[in-house]
CSV table of N, CA and C in Angstrom, one decimal:
chain,number,residue,atom,x,y,z
A,1,MET,N,12.4,200.6,-8.5
A,1,MET,CA,12.8,202.0,-8.5
A,1,MET,C,12.6,202.6,-9.9
A,2,THR,N,12.0,203.7,-10.0
A,2,THR,CA,11.8,204.4,-11.3
A,2,THR,C,12.8,205.5,-11.4
A,3,SER,N,12.9,206.0,-12.6
A,3,SER,CA,13.8,207.1,-12.9
A,3,SER,C,13.6,208.4,-12.2
A,4,THR,N,12.4,208.5,-11.6
A,4,THR,CA,12.1,209.7,-10.8
A,4,THR,C,12.0,209.5,-9.3
A,5,ASP,N,12.1,208.2,-8.9
A,5,ASP,CA,12.1,207.9,-7.5
A,5,ASP,C,13.5,207.3,-7.1
A,6,LEU,N,14.3,208.1,-6.4
A,6,LEU,CA,15.6,207.6,-6.0
A,6,LEU,C,15.6,206.9,-4.7
A,7,THR,N,14.5,206.7,-4.1
A,7,THR,CA,14.4,206.0,-2.8
A,7,THR,C,14.5,204.5,-3.1
A,8,SER,N,15.5,203.9,-2.6
A,8,SER,CA,15.8,202.4,-2.9
A,8,SER,C,14.6,201.6,-2.4
A,9,THR,N,14.2,200.6,-3.3
A,9,THR,CA,13.2,199.7,-2.8
A,9,THR,C,13.8,198.6,-2.0
A,10,SER,N,15.1,198.4,-2.1
A,10,SER,CA,15.7,197.4,-1.2
A,10,SER,C,15.9,197.9,0.2
A,11,THR,N,15.6,197.1,1.1
A,11,THR,CA,15.8,197.6,2.5
A,11,THR,C,17.2,197.4,3.0
A,12,ASP,N,18.0,196.7,2.3
A,12,ASP,CA,19.4,196.5,2.8
A,12,ASP,C,20.4,197.5,2.4
A,13,GLY,N,20.0,198.4,1.4
A,13,GLY,CA,20.9,199.5,1.0
A,13,GLY,C,21.7,199.1,-0.3
A,14,SER,N,21.5,198.0,-0.8
A,14,SER,CA,22.3,197.5,-2.0
A,14,SER,C,22.1,198.4,-3.2
A,15,ALA,N,21.0,199.1,-3.3
A,15,ALA,CA,20.7,199.9,-4.5
A,15,ALA,C,21.0,201.4,-4.3
A,16,ASP,N,21.5,201.7,-3.1
A,16,ASP,CA,21.7,203.1,-2.8
A,16,ASP,C,22.5,204.0,-3.7
A,17,PHE,N,23.5,203.3,-4.4
A,17,PHE,CA,24.3,204.1,-5.4
A,17,PHE,C,23.8,204.0,-6.8
A,18,ASP,N,22.6,203.5,-7.0
A,18,ASP,CA,22.1,203.3,-8.4
A,18,ASP,C,22.0,204.7,-9.1
A,19,PHE,N,21.8,205.8,-8.3
A,19,PHE,CA,21.7,207.1,-8.9
A,19,PHE,C,23.0,207.5,-9.7
A,20,ILE,N,24.1,206.9,-9.4
A,20,ILE,CA,25.4,207.4,-9.9
A,20,ILE,C,25.6,206.9,-11.3
A,21,PHE,N,24.9,205.9,-11.8
A,21,PHE,CA,25.2,205.3,-13.1
A,21,PHE,C,24.9,206.2,-14.2
A,22,GLY,N,25.9,206.2,-15.2
A,22,GLY,CA,25.8,207.0,-16.4
A,22,GLY,C,26.9,208.0,-16.4
A,23,THR,N,26.8,209.1,-17.2
A,23,THR,CA,27.8,210.1,-17.4
A,23,THR,C,27.4,211.4,-16.8
A,24,TRP,N,28.4,212.1,-16.2
A,24,TRP,CA,28.2,213.3,-15.5
A,24,TRP,C,29.3,214.4,-15.9
A,25,GLN,N,28.9,215.6,-15.8
A,25,GLN,CA,29.8,216.7,-15.8
A,25,GLN,C,29.9,217.1,-14.4
A,26,VAL,N,31.2,217.3,-13.9
A,26,VAL,CA,31.4,217.6,-12.5
A,26,VAL,C,32.2,218.9,-12.3
A,27,ARG,N,31.6,219.7,-11.5
A,27,ARG,CA,32.3,221.0,-11.0
A,27,ARG,C,32.9,220.7,-9.7
A,28,ASN,N,34.2,220.9,-9.6
A,28,ASN,CA,35.0,220.6,-8.4
A,28,ASN,C,35.4,221.9,-7.8
A,29,HIS,N,35.3,221.9,-6.4
A,29,HIS,CA,35.9,222.9,-5.6
A,29,HIS,C,36.8,222.2,-4.6
A,30,LYS,N,38.1,222.5,-4.7
A,30,LYS,CA,39.0,221.7,-3.9
A,30,LYS,C,40.1,222.6,-3.3
A,31,LEU,N,40.5,222.3,-2.0
A,31,LEU,CA,41.6,223.0,-1.4
A,31,LEU,C,42.8,222.7,-2.2
A,32,ARG,N,43.6,223.7,-2.5
A,32,ARG,CA,44.9,223.5,-3.2
A,32,ARG,C,45.7,222.4,-2.6
A,33,ASP,N,45.8,222.4,-1.3
A,33,ASP,CA,46.6,221.4,-0.6
A,33,ASP,C,45.8,220.9,0.6
A,34,ALA,N,45.1,219.8,0.4
A,34,ALA,CA,44.2,219.2,1.4
A,34,ALA,C,45.1,218.6,2.5
A,35,THR,N,46.3,218.3,2.3
A,35,THR,CA,47.2,217.7,3.3
A,35,THR,C,47.7,218.7,4.3
A,36,ASP,N,47.4,220.0,4.1
A,36,ASP,CA,47.8,221.1,4.9
A,36,ASP,C,46.6,221.6,5.7
A,37,PRO,N,46.4,221.3,7.0
A,37,PRO,CA,45.3,221.8,7.7
A,37,PRO,C,45.1,223.3,7.7
A,38,GLU,N,46.1,224.1,7.4
A,38,GLU,CA,46.1,225.5,7.4
A,38,GLU,C,45.7,226.1,6.0
A,39,CYS,N,45.6,225.3,5.0
A,39,CYS,CA,45.4,225.8,3.6
A,39,CYS,C,44.0,226.3,3.6
A,40,THR,N,43.8,227.5,2.9
A,40,THR,CA,42.5,228.1,2.7
A,40,THR,C,42.3,228.5,1.3
A,41,GLU,N,43.2,228.1,0.4
A,41,GLU,CA,43.1,228.5,-1.0
A,41,GLU,C,42.3,227.4,-1.8
A,42,TRP,N,41.2,227.8,-2.4
A,42,TRP,CA,40.4,226.9,-3.1
A,42,TRP,C,40.6,227.0,-4.6
A,43,LEU,N,40.6,225.8,-5.3
A,43,LEU,CA,40.7,225.8,-6.8
A,43,LEU,C,39.3,225.3,-7.3
A,44,GLU,N,39.0,225.7,-8.5
A,44,GLU,CA,37.8,225.2,-9.2
A,44,GLU,C,38.2,224.7,-10.5
A,45,PHE,N,37.6,223.5,-10.9
A,45,PHE,CA,37.9,222.9,-12.2
A,45,PHE,C,36.8,221.9,-12.5
A,46,ASP,N,36.7,221.6,-13.8
A,46,ASP,CA,35.7,220.6,-14.2
A,46,ASP,C,36.3,219.3,-14.6
A,47,THR,N,35.5,218.2,-14.4
A,47,THR,CA,35.9,216.9,-14.7
A,47,THR,C,34.7,216.2,-15.4
A,48,THR,N,34.9,215.1,-16.0
A,48,THR,CA,33.9,214.2,-16.5
A,48,THR,C,34.0,212.9,-15.8
A,49,ALA,N,32.8,212.3,-15.5
A,49,ALA,CA,32.8,211.1,-14.8
A,49,ALA,C,31.8,210.1,-15.4
A,50,HIS,N,32.1,208.8,-15.3
A,50,HIS,CA,31.2,207.8,-15.8
A,50,HIS,C,31.2,206.6,-14.8
A,51,ALA,N,30.0,206.2,-14.5
A,51,ALA,CA,29.8,205.1,-13.5
A,51,ALA,C,28.9,204.0,-14.1
A,52,GLU,N,29.2,202.8,-13.7
A,52,GLU,CA,28.4,201.6,-14.1
A,52,GLU,C,28.4,200.5,-13.1
A,53,PRO,N,27.4,199.7,-13.1
A,53,PRO,CA,27.3,198.6,-12.1
A,53,PRO,C,28.2,197.5,-12.5
A,54,ILE,N,28.7,196.7,-11.5
A,54,ILE,CA,29.5,195.5,-11.6
A,54,ILE,C,29.0,194.5,-10.6
A,55,LEU,N,29.5,193.3,-10.7
A,55,LEU,CA,29.2,192.2,-9.7
A,55,LEU,C,27.7,192.0,-9.4
A,56,GLY,N,27.0,191.9,-10.5
A,56,GLY,CA,25.5,191.7,-10.4
A,56,GLY,C,24.8,192.7,-9.6
A,57,GLY,N,25.3,194.0,-9.7
A,57,GLY,CA,24.7,195.1,-9.0
A,57,GLY,C,25.1,195.3,-7.6
A,58,LEU,N,26.0,194.5,-7.0
A,58,LEU,CA,26.4,194.7,-5.7
A,58,LEU,C,27.7,195.5,-5.6
A,59,GLY,N,28.1,196.1,-6.7
A,59,GLY,CA,29.2,197.0,-6.8
A,59,GLY,C,29.1,197.9,-7.9
A,60,ASN,N,29.9,198.9,-8.0
A,60,ASN,CA,30.0,199.8,-9.2
A,60,ASN,C,31.4,200.4,-9.2
A,61,VAL,N,31.7,200.9,-10.4
A,61,VAL,CA,33.0,201.5,-10.7
A,61,VAL,C,32.7,202.9,-11.3
A,62,ASP,N,33.5,203.8,-11.1
A,62,ASP,CA,33.5,205.1,-11.9
A,62,ASP,C,34.9,205.5,-12.2
A,63,ARG,N,34.9,206.2,-13.3
A,63,ARG,CA,36.2,206.9,-13.7
A,63,ARG,C,35.9,208.3,-13.8
A,64,VAL,N,36.9,209.1,-13.4
A,64,VAL,CA,36.9,210.6,-13.5
A,64,VAL,C,38.1,211.1,-14.3
A,65,TRP,N,37.8,212.0,-15.2
A,65,TRP,CA,38.9,212.5,-16.1
A,65,TRP,C,38.9,214.1,-15.9
A,66,ALA,N,40.2,214.5,-15.6
A,66,ALA,CA,40.4,216.0,-15.6
A,66,ALA,C,41.4,216.4,-16.7
A,67,LYS,N,41.0,217.4,-17.5
A,67,LYS,CA,42.0,217.9,-18.5
A,67,LYS,C,43.0,218.8,-17.8
A,68,ALA,N,44.1,218.9,-18.5
A,68,ALA,CA,45.2,219.8,-18.0
A,68,ALA,C,44.6,221.2,-18.0
A,69,ALA,N,44.9,222.0,-17.0
A,69,ALA,CA,44.4,223.4,-16.9
A,69,ALA,C,45.4,224.2,-16.1
A,70,GLY,N,45.8,225.4,-16.6
A,70,GLY,CA,46.7,226.2,-15.9
A,70,GLY,C,48.0,225.4,-15.6
A,71,ASP,N,48.4,225.4,-14.3
A,71,ASP,CA,49.6,224.7,-13.9
A,71,ASP,C,49.2,223.2,-13.5
A,72,ALA,N,48.0,222.8,-13.6
A,72,ALA,CA,47.6,221.5,-13.2
A,72,ALA,C,47.6,220.5,-14.4
A,73,ALA,N,48.3,219.4,-14.2
A,73,ALA,CA,48.4,218.3,-15.3
A,73,ALA,C,47.0,217.6,-15.4
A,74,ALA,N,46.8,217.0,-16.5
A,74,ALA,CA,45.6,216.1,-16.6
A,74,ALA,C,45.8,214.9,-15.7
A,75,TRP,N,44.7,214.3,-15.2
A,75,TRP,CA,44.7,213.2,-14.4
A,75,TRP,C,43.4,212.3,-14.6
A,76,GLU,N,43.5,211.1,-14.1
A,76,GLU,CA,42.4,210.2,-14.1
A,76,GLU,C,42.2,209.6,-12.8
A,77,GLY,N,41.0,209.4,-12.3
A,77,GLY,CA,40.7,208.8,-11.0
A,77,GLY,C,39.8,207.6,-11.2
A,78,PHE,N,39.8,206.7,-10.3
A,78,PHE,CA,39.0,205.5,-10.4
A,78,PHE,C,38.4,205.2,-9.0
A,79,THR,N,37.1,204.9,-8.9
A,79,THR,CA,36.5,204.5,-7.7
A,79,THR,C,35.9,203.1,-7.8
A,80,LEU,N,36.1,202.3,-6.8
A,80,LEU,CA,35.4,201.0,-6.7
A,80,LEU,C,34.5,201.1,-5.5
A,81,ARG,N,33.2,200.8,-5.6
A,81,ARG,CA,32.3,200.7,-4.5
A,81,ARG,C,31.8,199.3,-4.5
A,82,GLN,N,31.7,198.7,-3.3
A,82,GLN,CA,31.2,197.3,-3.2
A,82,GLN,C,30.3,197.2,-1.9
A,83,PHE,N,29.2,196.6,-2.1
A,83,PHE,CA,28.2,196.5,-1.0
A,83,PHE,C,28.5,195.2,-0.3
A,84,ASP,N,28.5,195.2,1.0
A,84,ASP,CA,28.6,194.0,1.8
A,84,ASP,C,27.2,193.6,2.3
A,85,PRO,N,26.6,192.6,1.7
A,85,PRO,CA,25.2,192.3,2.1
A,85,PRO,C,25.1,191.8,3.5
A,86,VAL,N,26.1,191.2,4.1
A,86,VAL,CA,26.1,190.7,5.5
A,86,VAL,C,26.1,191.9,6.5
A,87,ALA,N,27.0,192.8,6.3
A,87,ALA,CA,27.1,194.0,7.2
A,87,ALA,C,26.2,195.1,6.8
A,88,GLN,N,25.6,195.0,5.5
A,88,GLN,CA,24.8,196.0,5.0
A,88,GLN,C,25.4,197.4,4.9
A,89,VAL,N,26.7,197.4,4.5
A,89,VAL,CA,27.4,198.7,4.3
A,89,VAL,C,28.1,198.7,3.0
A,90,TRP,N,28.4,199.9,2.5
A,90,TRP,CA,29.2,200.0,1.3
A,90,TRP,C,30.7,200.3,1.7
A,91,ARG,N,31.6,199.8,0.9
A,91,ARG,CA,33.0,200.2,1.1
A,91,ARG,C,33.5,200.8,-0.2
A,92,ILE,N,34.3,201.9,-0.1
A,92,ILE,CA,34.7,202.7,-1.2
A,92,ILE,C,36.2,202.8,-1.3
A,93,TRP,N,36.8,202.5,-2.4
A,93,TRP,CA,38.2,202.6,-2.6
A,93,TRP,C,38.4,203.6,-3.7
A,94,TRP,N,39.6,204.4,-3.6
A,94,TRP,CA,39.9,205.4,-4.6
A,94,TRP,C,41.4,205.3,-5.0
A,95,THR,N,41.7,205.6,-6.3
A,95,THR,CA,43.0,205.7,-6.7
A,95,THR,C,43.0,206.6,-7.9
A,96,SER,N,44.2,207.2,-8.2
A,96,SER,CA,44.3,208.1,-9.4
A,96,SER,C,45.7,208.1,-9.9
A,97,THR,N,45.8,208.7,-11.1
A,97,THR,CA,47.1,208.8,-11.7
A,97,THR,C,48.0,209.8,-10.9
A,98,LYS,N,47.4,210.5,-10.0
A,98,LYS,CA,48.2,211.4,-9.1
A,98,LYS,C,49.0,210.6,-8.0
A,99,ALA,N,48.6,209.3,-7.8
A,99,ALA,CA,49.3,208.5,-6.8
A,99,ALA,C,49.4,207.0,-7.4
A,100,VAL,N,50.1,206.9,-8.5
A,100,VAL,CA,50.1,205.6,-9.2
A,100,VAL,C,50.7,204.6,-8.3
A,101,GLY,N,50.0,203.4,-8.3
A,101,GLY,CA,50.4,202.3,-7.5
A,101,GLY,C,49.9,202.3,-6.1
A,102,PHE,N,49.1,203.3,-5.7
A,102,PHE,CA,48.5,203.4,-4.4
A,102,PHE,C,47.0,203.4,-4.4
A,103,LEU,N,46.4,202.6,-3.6
A,103,LEU,CA,45.0,202.5,-3.4
A,103,LEU,C,44.6,202.9,-2.0
A,104,ASP,N,43.8,204.0,-1.9
A,104,ASP,CA,43.4,204.5,-0.6
A,104,ASP,C,42.7,203.4,0.2
A,105,PRO,N,42.8,203.5,1.6
A,105,PRO,CA,42.1,202.5,2.4
A,105,PRO,C,40.6,202.7,2.2
A,106,PRO,N,39.8,201.7,2.3
A,106,PRO,CA,38.3,201.8,2.0
A,106,PRO,C,37.6,202.6,3.1
A,107,LEU,N,36.7,203.5,2.6
A,107,LEU,CA,35.8,204.1,3.5
A,107,LEU,C,34.6,203.2,3.6
A,108,GLU,N,33.9,203.2,4.8
A,108,GLU,CA,32.8,202.4,5.0
A,108,GLU,C,31.6,203.2,5.5
A,109,GLY,N,30.4,202.8,5.0
A,109,GLY,CA,29.2,203.5,5.5
A,109,GLY,C,28.0,203.1,4.8
A,110,ARG,N,27.0,204.0,4.9
A,110,ARG,CA,25.7,203.7,4.3
A,110,ARG,C,24.9,205.0,4.1
A,111,PHE,N,23.8,204.8,3.4
A,111,PHE,CA,22.8,205.9,3.2
A,111,PHE,C,21.7,205.8,4.3
A,112,VAL,N,21.4,207.0,4.9
A,112,VAL,CA,20.2,207.0,5.8
A,112,VAL,C,19.4,208.3,5.4
A,113,ASP,N,18.2,208.0,5.1
A,113,ASP,CA,17.3,209.1,4.7
A,113,ASP,C,17.8,209.9,3.5
A,114,GLY,N,18.4,209.2,2.6
A,114,GLY,CA,18.9,209.9,1.3
A,114,GLY,C,20.2,210.5,1.4
A,115,ALA,N,20.9,210.5,2.5
A,115,ALA,CA,22.2,211.0,2.6
A,115,ALA,C,23.2,209.9,3.0
A,116,GLY,N,24.4,209.9,2.3
A,116,GLY,CA,25.3,208.8,2.6
A,116,GLY,C,26.5,209.4,3.3
A,117,GLU,N,27.0,208.7,4.4
A,117,GLU,CA,28.2,209.1,5.1
A,117,GLU,C,29.1,207.8,5.2
A,118,PHE,N,30.4,208.1,4.8
A,118,PHE,CA,31.4,207.0,4.7
A,118,PHE,C,32.6,207.5,5.4
A,119,SER,N,33.3,206.7,6.1
A,119,SER,CA,34.5,207.2,6.8
A,119,SER,C,35.6,206.1,7.0
A,120,CYS,N,36.8,206.5,7.2
A,120,CYS,CA,37.9,205.6,7.5
A,120,CYS,C,39.0,206.4,8.2
A,121,ASP,N,40.0,205.6,8.7
A,121,ASP,CA,41.2,206.2,9.3
A,121,ASP,C,42.3,206.0,8.2
A,122,ASP,N,43.1,207.0,8.1
A,122,ASP,CA,44.2,207.0,7.1
A,122,ASP,C,45.4,207.7,7.7
A,123,VAL,N,46.5,207.7,6.9
A,123,VAL,CA,47.7,208.5,7.2
A,123,VAL,C,48.0,209.3,5.9
A,124,ILE,N,48.0,210.6,6.1
A,124,ILE,CA,48.2,211.5,4.9
A,124,ILE,C,49.4,212.4,5.3
A,125,ALA,N,50.3,212.5,4.5
A,125,ALA,CA,51.5,213.3,4.7
A,125,ALA,C,52.2,213.0,6.1
A,126,GLY,N,52.1,211.7,6.4
A,126,GLY,CA,52.8,211.3,7.7
A,126,GLY,C,51.9,211.5,8.9
A,127,ARG,N,50.7,212.0,8.8
A,127,ARG,CA,49.9,212.3,9.9
A,127,ARG,C,48.6,211.5,9.9
A,128,ALA,N,48.2,211.0,11.1
A,128,ALA,CA,46.9,210.3,11.2
A,128,ALA,C,45.8,211.2,11.0
A,129,VAL,N,44.8,210.7,10.2
A,129,VAL,CA,43.7,211.6,9.8
A,129,VAL,C,42.4,210.7,9.7
A,130,LYS,N,41.3,211.2,10.0
A,130,LYS,CA,40.0,210.6,9.7
A,130,LYS,C,39.5,211.2,8.4
A,131,VAL,N,39.0,210.3,7.6
A,131,VAL,CA,38.5,210.8,6.3
A,131,VAL,C,37.0,210.5,6.2
A,132,ARG,N,36.2,211.5,5.7
A,132,ARG,CA,34.8,211.3,5.6
A,132,ARG,C,34.3,211.7,4.2
A,133,PHE,N,33.5,210.9,3.6
A,133,PHE,CA,32.8,211.2,2.3
A,133,PHE,C,31.3,211.4,2.7
A,134,ASP,N,30.7,212.5,2.1
A,134,ASP,CA,29.3,212.7,2.3
A,134,ASP,C,28.7,212.8,0.9
A,135,TRP,N,27.6,212.0,0.7
A,135,TRP,CA,26.8,212.1,-0.6
A,135,TRP,C,25.5,212.7,-0.2
A,136,THR,N,25.1,213.8,-0.9
A,136,THR,CA,23.9,214.4,-0.6
A,136,THR,C,23.2,214.8,-2.0
A,137,GLN,N,21.9,215.1,-1.9
A,137,GLN,CA,21.1,215.6,-3.0
A,137,GLN,C,21.1,214.7,-4.2
A,138,PRO,N,21.1,213.3,-4.1
A,138,PRO,CA,21.0,212.5,-5.3
A,138,PRO,C,19.7,212.6,-5.9
A,139,THR,N,19.7,213.0,-7.2
A,139,THR,CA,18.4,213.1,-8.0
A,139,THR,C,18.8,212.5,-9.4
A,140,PRO,N,17.9,212.3,-10.3
A,140,PRO,CA,18.3,211.8,-11.6
A,140,PRO,C,19.3,212.7,-12.3
A,141,GLN,N,19.3,214.0,-12.0
A,141,GLN,CA,20.1,215.0,-12.8
A,141,GLN,C,21.2,215.6,-12.0
A,142,THR,N,21.3,215.5,-10.6
A,142,THR,CA,22.3,216.1,-9.8
A,142,THR,C,22.7,215.2,-8.6
A,143,ALA,N,23.9,215.5,-8.1
A,143,ALA,CA,24.3,214.8,-6.9
A,143,ALA,C,25.5,215.6,-6.4
A,144,ARG,N,25.8,215.5,-5.1
A,144,ARG,CA,26.9,216.2,-4.5
A,144,ARG,C,27.7,215.2,-3.6
A,145,TRP,N,29.0,215.2,-3.8
A,145,TRP,CA,30.0,214.5,-3.0
A,145,TRP,C,30.9,215.5,-2.3
A,146,ALA,N,31.2,215.3,-1.0
A,146,ALA,CA,32.1,216.2,-0.3
A,146,ALA,C,33.0,215.3,0.5
A,147,GLN,N,34.3,215.7,0.6
A,147,GLN,CA,35.3,215.1,1.4
A,147,GLN,C,35.8,216.0,2.5
A,148,SER,N,35.9,215.5,3.7
A,148,SER,CA,36.4,216.2,4.8
A,148,SER,C,37.4,215.4,5.6
A,149,PHE,N,38.4,216.1,6.2
A,149,PHE,CA,39.4,215.4,7.0
A,149,PHE,C,39.3,215.9,8.4
A,150,SER,N,39.6,215.1,9.4
A,150,SER,CA,39.7,215.5,10.8
A,150,SER,C,41.1,215.1,11.2
A,151,TRP,N,41.9,216.1,11.5
A,151,TRP,CA,43.2,215.9,12.0
A,151,TRP,C,43.3,215.8,13.5
A,152,HIS,N,42.0,215.8,14.1
A,152,HIS,CA,41.9,215.8,15.6
A,152,HIS,C,41.0,214.6,16.1
A,153,GLY,N,41.1,213.5,15.4
A,153,GLY,CA,40.3,212.3,15.9
A,153,GLY,C,38.8,212.4,15.8
A,154,GLY,N,38.4,213.3,14.9
A,154,GLY,CA,36.9,213.4,14.7
A,154,GLY,C,36.3,214.5,15.5
A,155,ALA,N,37.1,215.3,16.3
A,155,ALA,CA,36.6,216.4,17.1
A,155,ALA,C,36.1,217.5,16.2
A,156,ASN,N,36.7,217.7,15.1
A,156,ASN,CA,36.3,218.7,14.1
A,156,ASN,C,36.7,218.3,12.8
A,157,TRP,N,36.0,218.8,11.7
A,157,TRP,CA,36.2,218.4,10.4
A,157,TRP,C,36.5,219.6,9.5
A,158,GLN,N,37.4,219.4,8.5
A,158,GLN,CA,37.7,220.4,7.6
A,158,GLN,C,37.3,219.9,6.2
A,159,LEU,N,36.3,220.6,5.6
A,159,LEU,CA,35.9,220.3,4.2
A,159,LEU,C,37.1,220.7,3.3
A,160,ASN,N,37.4,219.7,2.4
A,160,ASN,CA,38.5,220.0,1.5
A,160,ASN,C,38.2,219.8,0.0
A,161,TRP,N,37.1,219.1,-0.3
A,161,TRP,CA,36.8,218.9,-1.7
A,161,TRP,C,35.3,218.7,-1.9
A,162,VAL,N,34.7,219.4,-2.8
A,162,VAL,CA,33.3,219.2,-3.1
A,162,VAL,C,33.1,219.0,-4.6
A,163,MET,N,32.4,218.0,-5.0
A,163,MET,CA,32.1,217.7,-6.4
A,163,MET,C,30.6,217.8,-6.6
A,164,ASP,N,30.2,218.7,-7.5
A,164,ASP,CA,28.8,218.9,-7.9
A,164,ASP,C,28.6,218.2,-9.2
A,165,PHE,N,27.8,217.1,-9.2
A,165,PHE,CA,27.5,216.3,-10.4
A,165,PHE,C,26.3,216.8,-11.1
A,166,ALA,N,26.3,216.9,-12.4
A,166,ALA,CA,25.2,217.3,-13.2
A,166,ALA,C,25.2,216.5,-14.5
A,167,ARG,N,24.1,216.0,-15.0
A,167,ARG,CA,24.0,215.3,-16.2
A,167,ARG,C,24.2,216.2,-17.4
A,168,PRO,N,25.0,215.8,-18.4
A,168,PRO,CA,25.2,216.6,-19.6
A,168,PRO,C,23.8,216.8,-20.3
A,169,ALA,N,23.7,217.9,-21.0
A,169,ALA,CA,22.5,218.2,-21.8
A,169,ALA,C,22.1,216.9,-22.6
A,170,GLY,N,20.8,216.5,-22.5
A,170,GLY,CA,20.3,215.4,-23.2
A,170,GLY,C,20.5,214.1,-22.6
A,171,ALA,N,21.3,214.0,-21.5
A,171,ALA,CA,21.6,212.7,-20.8
A,171,ALA,C,20.4,212.3,-20.0
A,172,ILE,N,20.1,211.1,-19.8
A,172,ILE,CA,19.0,210.6,-19.0
A,172,ILE,C,19.6,209.8,-17.8
A,173,PHE,N,18.8,209.6,-16.8
A,173,PHE,CA,19.1,208.8,-15.7
A,173,PHE,C,19.3,207.4,-16.2
A,174,ALA,N,20.3,206.7,-15.7
A,174,ALA,CA,20.6,205.3,-16.1
A,174,ALA,C,20.4,204.4,-14.9
A,175,PRO,N,19.2,203.9,-14.7
A,175,PRO,CA,19.0,203.0,-13.5
A,175,PRO,C,19.8,201.7,-13.6
A,176,SER,N,19.9,201.1,-12.5
A,176,SER,CA,20.7,199.8,-12.4
A,176,SER,C,20.1,198.8,-13.3
A,177,LEU,N,20.9,198.0,-13.9
A,177,LEU,CA,20.5,196.9,-14.7
A,177,LEU,C,19.9,195.8,-13.8
A,178,TRP,N,20.2,195.9,-12.5
A,178,TRP,CA,19.8,194.9,-11.6
A,178,TRP,C,18.6,195.2,-10.7
A,179,SER,N,18.0,196.4,-10.9
A,179,SER,CA,16.9,196.8,-10.1
A,179,SER,C,15.6,196.0,-10.5
């Protein structure tokens, strides 16, 4: 895989997240209260993220930092992604300083034709919910992650968080050390 070709040369999907390595400036669009299916108020804020490979390239981690702004406190998030070579799927775990001591259940999925879809069942604010992550538009300089919840067993989905990733000025694509 070259820095201009983000189509994985592996057929199993193990290199599908290689585009994420390196540092990013991230523009966030998030519902003020994603746990409330009736919420329609959107917030916008910026974060910085950095991702790197682990486990011989079959996993990666990223950290996300948000500065305090307005009435929102600073926070840090952490993602662990691990590829299962037998099932040929990725599993994604998330935690943050907003929920210290809690690790979200893993979402599971894969990329097909350049788009990644990952999902799981969870309980949020005491209610059963399906959670979906969508990764789209990965290029050397941009990517988009979106989170949606379904409070109705997958019958319909409510978008509640979008992160638009862009490389800081002067940054370059950081391909996997394992490619």
